[in-house]
Tab-separated table of C-alpha atoms and ligand atoms in Angstrom:
chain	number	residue	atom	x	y	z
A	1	UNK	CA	106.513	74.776	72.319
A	2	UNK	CA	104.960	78.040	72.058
A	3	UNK	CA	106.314	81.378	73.490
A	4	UNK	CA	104.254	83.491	76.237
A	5	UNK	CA	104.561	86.061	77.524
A	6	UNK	CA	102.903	88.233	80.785
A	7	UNK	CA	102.299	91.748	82.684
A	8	UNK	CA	101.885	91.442	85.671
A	9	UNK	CA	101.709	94.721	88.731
A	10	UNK	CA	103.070	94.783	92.195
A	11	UNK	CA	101.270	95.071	95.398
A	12	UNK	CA	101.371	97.560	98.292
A	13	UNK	CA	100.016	95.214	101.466
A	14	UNK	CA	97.881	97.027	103.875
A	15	UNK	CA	98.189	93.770	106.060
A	16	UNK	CA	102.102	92.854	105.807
A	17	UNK	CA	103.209	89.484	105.572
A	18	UNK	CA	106.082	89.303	107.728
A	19	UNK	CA	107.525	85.869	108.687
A	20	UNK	CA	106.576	82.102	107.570
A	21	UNK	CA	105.536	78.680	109.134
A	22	UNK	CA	107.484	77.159	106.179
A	23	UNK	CA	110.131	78.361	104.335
A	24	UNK	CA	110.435	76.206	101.587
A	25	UNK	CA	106.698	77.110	100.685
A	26	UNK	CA	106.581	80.389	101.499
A	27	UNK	CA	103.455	79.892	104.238
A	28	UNK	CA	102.971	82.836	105.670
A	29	UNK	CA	102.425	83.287	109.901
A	30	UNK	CA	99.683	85.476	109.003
A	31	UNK	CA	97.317	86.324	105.850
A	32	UNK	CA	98.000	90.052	104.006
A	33	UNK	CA	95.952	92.440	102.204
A	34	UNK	CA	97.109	94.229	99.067
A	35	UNK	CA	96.170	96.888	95.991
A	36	UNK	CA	98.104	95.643	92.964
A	37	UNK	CA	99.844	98.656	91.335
A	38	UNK	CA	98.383	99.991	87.929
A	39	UNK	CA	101.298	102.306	87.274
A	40	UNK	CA	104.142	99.581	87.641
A	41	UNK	CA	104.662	96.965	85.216
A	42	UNK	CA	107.024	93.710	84.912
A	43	UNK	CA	106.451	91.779	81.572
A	44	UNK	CA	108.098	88.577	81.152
A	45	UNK	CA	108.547	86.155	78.159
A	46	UNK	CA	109.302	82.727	78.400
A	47	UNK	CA	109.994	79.932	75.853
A	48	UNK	CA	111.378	76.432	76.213
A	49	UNK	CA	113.635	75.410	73.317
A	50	UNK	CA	115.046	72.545	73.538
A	51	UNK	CA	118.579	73.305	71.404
A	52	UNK	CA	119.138	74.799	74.891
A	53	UNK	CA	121.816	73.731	77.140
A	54	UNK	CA	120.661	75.904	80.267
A	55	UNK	CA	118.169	78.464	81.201
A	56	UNK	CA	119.319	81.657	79.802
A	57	UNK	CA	117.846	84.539	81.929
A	58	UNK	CA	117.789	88.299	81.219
A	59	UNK	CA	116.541	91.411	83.452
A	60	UNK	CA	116.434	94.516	82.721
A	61	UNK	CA	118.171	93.992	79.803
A	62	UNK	CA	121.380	92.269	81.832
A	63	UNK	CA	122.054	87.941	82.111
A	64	UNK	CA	120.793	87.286	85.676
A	65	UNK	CA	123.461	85.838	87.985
A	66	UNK	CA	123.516	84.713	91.610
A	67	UNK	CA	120.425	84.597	93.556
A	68	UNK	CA	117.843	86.409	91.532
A	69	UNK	CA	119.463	83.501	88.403
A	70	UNK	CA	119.012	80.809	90.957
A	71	UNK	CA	115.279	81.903	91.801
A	72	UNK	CA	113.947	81.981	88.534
A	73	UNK	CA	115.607	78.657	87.553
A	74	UNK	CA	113.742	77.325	90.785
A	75	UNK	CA	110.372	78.573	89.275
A	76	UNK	CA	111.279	77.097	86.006
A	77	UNK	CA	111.717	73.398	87.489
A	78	UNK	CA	108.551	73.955	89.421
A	79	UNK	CA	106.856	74.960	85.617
A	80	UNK	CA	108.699	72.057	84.254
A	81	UNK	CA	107.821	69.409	87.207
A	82	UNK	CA	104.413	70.428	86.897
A	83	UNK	CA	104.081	70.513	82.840
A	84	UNK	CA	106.389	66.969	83.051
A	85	UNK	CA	108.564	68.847	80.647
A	86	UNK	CA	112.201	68.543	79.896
A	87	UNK	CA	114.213	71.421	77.982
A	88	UNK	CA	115.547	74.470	78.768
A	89	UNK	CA	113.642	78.252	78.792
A	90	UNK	CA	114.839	81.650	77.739
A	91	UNK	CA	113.291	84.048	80.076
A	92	UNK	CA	113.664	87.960	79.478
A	93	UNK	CA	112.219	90.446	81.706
A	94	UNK	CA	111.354	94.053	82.023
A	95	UNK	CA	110.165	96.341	84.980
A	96	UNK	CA	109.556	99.766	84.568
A	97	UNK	CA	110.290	100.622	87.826
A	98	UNK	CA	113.401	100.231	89.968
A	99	UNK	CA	114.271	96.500	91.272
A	100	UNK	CA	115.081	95.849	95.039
A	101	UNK	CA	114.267	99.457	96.588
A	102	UNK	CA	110.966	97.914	98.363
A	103	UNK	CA	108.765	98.598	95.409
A	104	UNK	CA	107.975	94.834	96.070
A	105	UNK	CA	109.573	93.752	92.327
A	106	UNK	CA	109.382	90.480	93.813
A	107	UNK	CA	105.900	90.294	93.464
A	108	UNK	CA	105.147	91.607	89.951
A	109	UNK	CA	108.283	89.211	88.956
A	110	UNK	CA	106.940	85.833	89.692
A	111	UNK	CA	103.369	86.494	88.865
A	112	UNK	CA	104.479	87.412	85.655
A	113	UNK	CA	106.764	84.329	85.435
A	114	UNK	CA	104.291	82.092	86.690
A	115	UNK	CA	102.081	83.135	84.237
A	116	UNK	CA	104.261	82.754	81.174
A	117	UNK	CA	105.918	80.094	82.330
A	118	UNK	CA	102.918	77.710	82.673
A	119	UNK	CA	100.897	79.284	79.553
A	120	UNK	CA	104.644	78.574	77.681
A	121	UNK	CA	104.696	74.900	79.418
A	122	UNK	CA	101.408	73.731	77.686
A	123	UNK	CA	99.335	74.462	81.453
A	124	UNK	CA	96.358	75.907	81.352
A	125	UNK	CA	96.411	77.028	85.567
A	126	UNK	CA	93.381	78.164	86.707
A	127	UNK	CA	93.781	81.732	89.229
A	128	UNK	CA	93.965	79.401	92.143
A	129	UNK	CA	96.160	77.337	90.790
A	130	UNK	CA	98.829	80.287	89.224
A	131	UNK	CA	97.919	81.669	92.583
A	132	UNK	CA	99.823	78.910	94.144
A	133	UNK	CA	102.608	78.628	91.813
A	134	UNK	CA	103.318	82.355	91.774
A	135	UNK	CA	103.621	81.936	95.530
A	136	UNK	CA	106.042	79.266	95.312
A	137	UNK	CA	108.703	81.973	93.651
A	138	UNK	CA	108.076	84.544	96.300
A	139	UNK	CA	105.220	84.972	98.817
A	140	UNK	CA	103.960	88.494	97.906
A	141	UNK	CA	103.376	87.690	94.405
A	142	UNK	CA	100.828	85.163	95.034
A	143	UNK	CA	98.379	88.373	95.738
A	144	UNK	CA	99.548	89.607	92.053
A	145	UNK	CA	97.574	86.871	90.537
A	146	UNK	CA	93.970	88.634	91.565
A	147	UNK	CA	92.655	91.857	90.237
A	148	UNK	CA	92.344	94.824	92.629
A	149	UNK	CA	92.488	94.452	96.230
A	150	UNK	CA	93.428	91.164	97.236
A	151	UNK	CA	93.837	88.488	100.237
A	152	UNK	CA	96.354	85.901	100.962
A	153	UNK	CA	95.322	83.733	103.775
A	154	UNK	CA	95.583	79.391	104.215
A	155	UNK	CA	98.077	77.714	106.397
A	156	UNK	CA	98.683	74.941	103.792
A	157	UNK	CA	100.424	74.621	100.292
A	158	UNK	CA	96.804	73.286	98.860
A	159	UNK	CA	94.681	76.116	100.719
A	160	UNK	CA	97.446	79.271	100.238
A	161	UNK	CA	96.810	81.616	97.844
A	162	UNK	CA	95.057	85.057	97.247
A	163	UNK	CA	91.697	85.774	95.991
A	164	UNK	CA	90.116	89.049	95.001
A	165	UNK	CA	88.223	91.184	97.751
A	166	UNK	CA	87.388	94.072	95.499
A	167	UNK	CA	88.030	94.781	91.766
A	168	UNK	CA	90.052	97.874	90.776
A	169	UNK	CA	86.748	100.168	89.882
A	170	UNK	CA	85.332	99.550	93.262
A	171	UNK	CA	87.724	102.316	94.749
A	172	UNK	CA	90.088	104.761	93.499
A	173	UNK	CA	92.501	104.697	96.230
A	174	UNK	CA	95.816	105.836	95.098
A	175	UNK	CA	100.136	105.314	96.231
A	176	UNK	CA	102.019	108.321	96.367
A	177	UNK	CA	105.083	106.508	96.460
A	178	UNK	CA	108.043	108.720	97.612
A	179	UNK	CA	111.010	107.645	96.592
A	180	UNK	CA	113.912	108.317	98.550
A	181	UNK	CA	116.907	105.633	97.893
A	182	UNK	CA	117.326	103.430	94.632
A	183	UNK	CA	120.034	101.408	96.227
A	184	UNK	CA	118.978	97.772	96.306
A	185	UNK	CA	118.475	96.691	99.894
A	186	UNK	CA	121.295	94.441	101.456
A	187	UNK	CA	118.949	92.183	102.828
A	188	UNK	CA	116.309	90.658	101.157
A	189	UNK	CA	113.104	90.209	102.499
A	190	UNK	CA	113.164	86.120	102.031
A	191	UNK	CA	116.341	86.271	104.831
A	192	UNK	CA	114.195	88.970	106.804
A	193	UNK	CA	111.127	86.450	107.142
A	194	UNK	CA	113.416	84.071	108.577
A	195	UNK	CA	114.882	86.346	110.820
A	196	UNK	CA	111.525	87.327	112.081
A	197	UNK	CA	111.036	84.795	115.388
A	198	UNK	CA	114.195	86.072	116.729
A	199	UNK	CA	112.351	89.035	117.355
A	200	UNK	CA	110.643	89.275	120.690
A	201	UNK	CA	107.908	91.242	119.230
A	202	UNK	CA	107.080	88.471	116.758
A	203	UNK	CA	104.155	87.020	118.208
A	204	UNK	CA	102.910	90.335	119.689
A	205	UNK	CA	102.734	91.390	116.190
A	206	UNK	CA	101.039	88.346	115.483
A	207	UNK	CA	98.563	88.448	117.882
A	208	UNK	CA	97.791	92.106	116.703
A	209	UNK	CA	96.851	90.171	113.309
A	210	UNK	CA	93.430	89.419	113.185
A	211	UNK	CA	91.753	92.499	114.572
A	212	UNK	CA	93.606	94.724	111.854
A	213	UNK	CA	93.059	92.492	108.824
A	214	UNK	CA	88.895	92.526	109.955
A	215	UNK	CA	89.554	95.995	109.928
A	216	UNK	CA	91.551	96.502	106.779
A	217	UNK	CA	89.131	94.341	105.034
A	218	UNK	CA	86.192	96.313	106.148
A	219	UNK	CA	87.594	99.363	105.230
A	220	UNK	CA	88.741	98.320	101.544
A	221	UNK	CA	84.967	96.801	101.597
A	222	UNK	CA	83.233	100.343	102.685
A	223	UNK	CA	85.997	102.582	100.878
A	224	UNK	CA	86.716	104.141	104.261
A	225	UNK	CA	90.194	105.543	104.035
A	226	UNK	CA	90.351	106.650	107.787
A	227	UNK	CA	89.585	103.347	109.353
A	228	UNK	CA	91.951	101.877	106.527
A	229	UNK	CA	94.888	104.318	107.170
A	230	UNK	CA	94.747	103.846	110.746
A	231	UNK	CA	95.106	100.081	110.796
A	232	UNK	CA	97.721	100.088	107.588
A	233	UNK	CA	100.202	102.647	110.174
A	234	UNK	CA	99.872	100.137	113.145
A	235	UNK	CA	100.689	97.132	111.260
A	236	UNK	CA	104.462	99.114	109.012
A	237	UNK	CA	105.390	100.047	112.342
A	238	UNK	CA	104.377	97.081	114.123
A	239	UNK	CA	106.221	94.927	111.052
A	240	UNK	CA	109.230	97.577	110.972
A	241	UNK	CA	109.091	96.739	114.814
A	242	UNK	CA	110.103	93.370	114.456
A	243	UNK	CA	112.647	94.015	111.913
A	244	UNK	CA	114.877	96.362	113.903
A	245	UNK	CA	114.630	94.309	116.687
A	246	UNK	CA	115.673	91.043	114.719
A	247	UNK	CA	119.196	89.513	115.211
A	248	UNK	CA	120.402	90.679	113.575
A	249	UNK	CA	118.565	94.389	113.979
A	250	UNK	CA	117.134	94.819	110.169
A	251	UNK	CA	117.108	98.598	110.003
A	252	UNK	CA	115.581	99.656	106.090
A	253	UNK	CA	115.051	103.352	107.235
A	254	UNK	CA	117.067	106.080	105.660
A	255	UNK	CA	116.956	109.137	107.608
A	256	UNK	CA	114.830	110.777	104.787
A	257	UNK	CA	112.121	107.737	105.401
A	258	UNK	CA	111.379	109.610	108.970
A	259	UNK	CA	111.402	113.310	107.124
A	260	UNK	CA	108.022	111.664	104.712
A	261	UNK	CA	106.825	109.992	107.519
A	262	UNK	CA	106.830	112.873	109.945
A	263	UNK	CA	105.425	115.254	107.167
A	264	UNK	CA	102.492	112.707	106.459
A	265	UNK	CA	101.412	112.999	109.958
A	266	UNK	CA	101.642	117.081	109.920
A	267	UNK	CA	99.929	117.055	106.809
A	268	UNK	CA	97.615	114.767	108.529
A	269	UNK	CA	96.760	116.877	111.233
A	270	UNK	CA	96.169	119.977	108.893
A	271	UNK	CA	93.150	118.340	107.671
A	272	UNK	CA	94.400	116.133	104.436
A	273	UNK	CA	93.556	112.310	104.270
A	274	UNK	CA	96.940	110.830	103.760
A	275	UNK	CA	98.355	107.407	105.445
A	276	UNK	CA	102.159	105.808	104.750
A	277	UNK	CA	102.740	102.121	104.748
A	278	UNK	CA	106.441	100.740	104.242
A	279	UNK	CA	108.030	97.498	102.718
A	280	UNK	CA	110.886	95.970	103.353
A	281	UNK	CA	113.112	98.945	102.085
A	282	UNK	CA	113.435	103.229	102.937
A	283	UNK	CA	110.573	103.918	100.147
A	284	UNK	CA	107.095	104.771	101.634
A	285	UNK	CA	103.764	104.600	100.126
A	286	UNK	CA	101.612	107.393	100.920
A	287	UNK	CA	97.413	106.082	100.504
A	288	UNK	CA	95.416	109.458	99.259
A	289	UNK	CA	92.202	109.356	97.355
A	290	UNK	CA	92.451	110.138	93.581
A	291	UNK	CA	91.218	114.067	94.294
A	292	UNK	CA	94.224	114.686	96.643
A	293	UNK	CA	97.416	112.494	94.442
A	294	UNK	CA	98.329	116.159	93.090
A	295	UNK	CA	98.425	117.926	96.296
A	296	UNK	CA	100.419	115.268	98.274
A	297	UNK	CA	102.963	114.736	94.989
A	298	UNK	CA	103.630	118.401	95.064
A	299	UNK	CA	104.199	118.251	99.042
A	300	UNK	CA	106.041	114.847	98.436
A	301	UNK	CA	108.611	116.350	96.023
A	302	UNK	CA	109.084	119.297	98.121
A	303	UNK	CA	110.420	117.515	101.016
A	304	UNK	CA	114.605	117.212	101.187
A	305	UNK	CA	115.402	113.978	100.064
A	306	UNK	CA	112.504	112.664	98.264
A	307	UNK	CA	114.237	112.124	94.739
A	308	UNK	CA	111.012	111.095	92.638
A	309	UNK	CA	107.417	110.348	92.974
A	310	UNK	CA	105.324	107.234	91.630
A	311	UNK	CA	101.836	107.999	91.536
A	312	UNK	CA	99.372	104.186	91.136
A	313	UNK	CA	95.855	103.680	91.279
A	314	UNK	CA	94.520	99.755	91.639
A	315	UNK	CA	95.549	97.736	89.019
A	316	UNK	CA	94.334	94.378	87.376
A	317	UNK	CA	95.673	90.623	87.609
A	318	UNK	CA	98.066	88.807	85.551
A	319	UNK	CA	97.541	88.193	82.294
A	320	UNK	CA	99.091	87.026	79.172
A	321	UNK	CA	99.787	89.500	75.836
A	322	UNK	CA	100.352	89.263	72.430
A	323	UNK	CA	103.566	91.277	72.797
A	324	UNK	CA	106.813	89.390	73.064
A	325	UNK	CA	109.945	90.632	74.272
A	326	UNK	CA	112.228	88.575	71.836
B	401	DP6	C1	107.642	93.493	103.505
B	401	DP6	O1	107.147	88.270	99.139
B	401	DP6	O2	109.301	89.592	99.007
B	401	DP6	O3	106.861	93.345	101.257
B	401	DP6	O4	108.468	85.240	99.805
B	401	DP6	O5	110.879	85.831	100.235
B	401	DP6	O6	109.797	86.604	98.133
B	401	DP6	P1	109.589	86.210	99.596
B	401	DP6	O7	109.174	87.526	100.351
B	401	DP6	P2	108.379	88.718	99.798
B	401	DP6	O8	108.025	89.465	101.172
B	401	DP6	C2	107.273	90.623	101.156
B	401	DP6	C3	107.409	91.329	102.431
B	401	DP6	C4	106.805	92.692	102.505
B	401	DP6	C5	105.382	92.654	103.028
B	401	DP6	C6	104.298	92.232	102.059
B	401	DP6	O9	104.374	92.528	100.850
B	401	DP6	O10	103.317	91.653	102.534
């Protein structure tokens, strides 16, 4: 068996996906639009040795336990179903950016798994195929697998799975990501999903849907940052909508989320192109173009509360490396 290992980048979605037709396989209720993130990494190696007696799992340099243990272990039997292997892995990751703050680790995570993991298992996937897979271990990261701007659409486990829109050259839109809270959230985004219908803006949302993904898509297209801003701001609050009036109410604002939002839109209306999006978490992702990342990092880090700044511009697919971890 041979060892692999695996960078792979979040995403920021434009076009959230909030909500599934089926849980198990993480089908979405709508498709999603995303930039992978240049500036954040999570490499992953995996090798299957069988003197093994379980899957032995590190992250961030800790054993996984509970859920996020369970999860990967998942994967691994999908990689192992697949590859009709037997035998146990050793899987160690790294991110270089903080876990569980809606930073969307989730994403990078299985992508990078996915990757490994087959490449490790003797598969050779094709990006449709590790597509798939990745979005078996957690929705988002299906839309890791593609280079650039991306989009996640197909109602079925054969047809689900993202494909590239635009490459990373084609625009350099960039996330001013203010960070405000490092605490992991205290409810994950796979519960949210499922929470989603009890919300009676649920299908309103979903209705919304189409219109702003044309939109989105058109703007990404024609590097309009305007038209793309616009539509990204409906669908957070729309999304963040639903969540607070889930039941239960999912509230992932901190009071210093509102302080970045509110500046964005004063800074807005003195003349400088800058739009937030949120995930499931208090962070927000403020969309500039490249020329303005130093102005709105300075304002960023100004504001009370705001305790760091990422700065990304679009970032490539998963692939594998030379570089093991162990
Ligand atoms: C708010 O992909 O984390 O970031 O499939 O349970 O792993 P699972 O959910 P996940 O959900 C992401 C939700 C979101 C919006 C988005 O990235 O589209």
């Amino acid at each position: 068996m041979t060892k692999a290992t695996a960078v792979a980048h979040p995403n920021i979605a434009f076009v959230k996906y909030w909500g599934r037709i089926d849980d198990d396989l993480n089908l979405p209720a709508n498709p999603s639009l995303s930039m992978n993130l240049a500036a954040l990494r999570t490499v992953t190696t995996v090798e299957f040795r069988p003197e093994l007696r379980s899957d032995r799992i590190v992250i961030d340099g800790a054993p996984a336990s509970g859920q996020a243990a369970r999860r990967v272990m998942l994967h691994l039997d999908r990689v192992r179903a697949m590859a009709g292997l037997k035998g146990w892995a050793q899987v160690v990751s790294r991110n270089d950016f903080p876990a569980g703050t809606g930073l969307a680790s989730s994403s990078s995570a299985f992508a990078a798994l996915s990757a490994a993991g087959s490449q490790a298992a003797g598969l050779a996937l094709d990006e449709r195929s590790l597509s798939r897979l990745a979005r078996l271990g957690s929705g988002s990261a299906c839309r890791s697998v593609p280079a650039g701007f991306c989009l996640w659409q197909g109602k079925h486990d054969e047809t689900s799975w993202a494909c590239q829109v635009a490459p990373p050259d084609h625009w350099a839109l960039h996330d001013v990501i203010a960070i405000v809270s490092r605490t992991p959230k205290s409810v994950s985004s796979g519960e949210g999903h499922s929470l989603a219908p009890t919300s009676p803006f649920y299908q309103a949302r979903l209705q919304t849907i189409p219109e702003l993904l044309e939109q989105v898509h058109r703007a990404v297209v024609d590097r309009d940052l305007d038209a793309l801003g616009r539509a990204m701001e409906r669908d957070a609050l729309a999304m963040h909508g639903v969540m607070m009036t889930s039941q239960p109410s999912l509230l992932y604002w901190r009071p210093e989320t509102l302080v970045v939002l509110d500046a964005v839109r004063a800074w807005r209306s003195e003349g400088l192109a800058v739009y937030f999006t949120l995930d499931a978490g208090p962070n927000v992702h403020c969309l500039c173009r490249g020329s303005d990342v130093a102005d709105v990092g300075a304002r960023l880090r100004d504001l009370p509360g705001v305790v760091d700044v990422l700065v990304s511009g679009p970032g490539a697919g998963v692939r594998l490396v030379v570089d093991h971890l162990f």
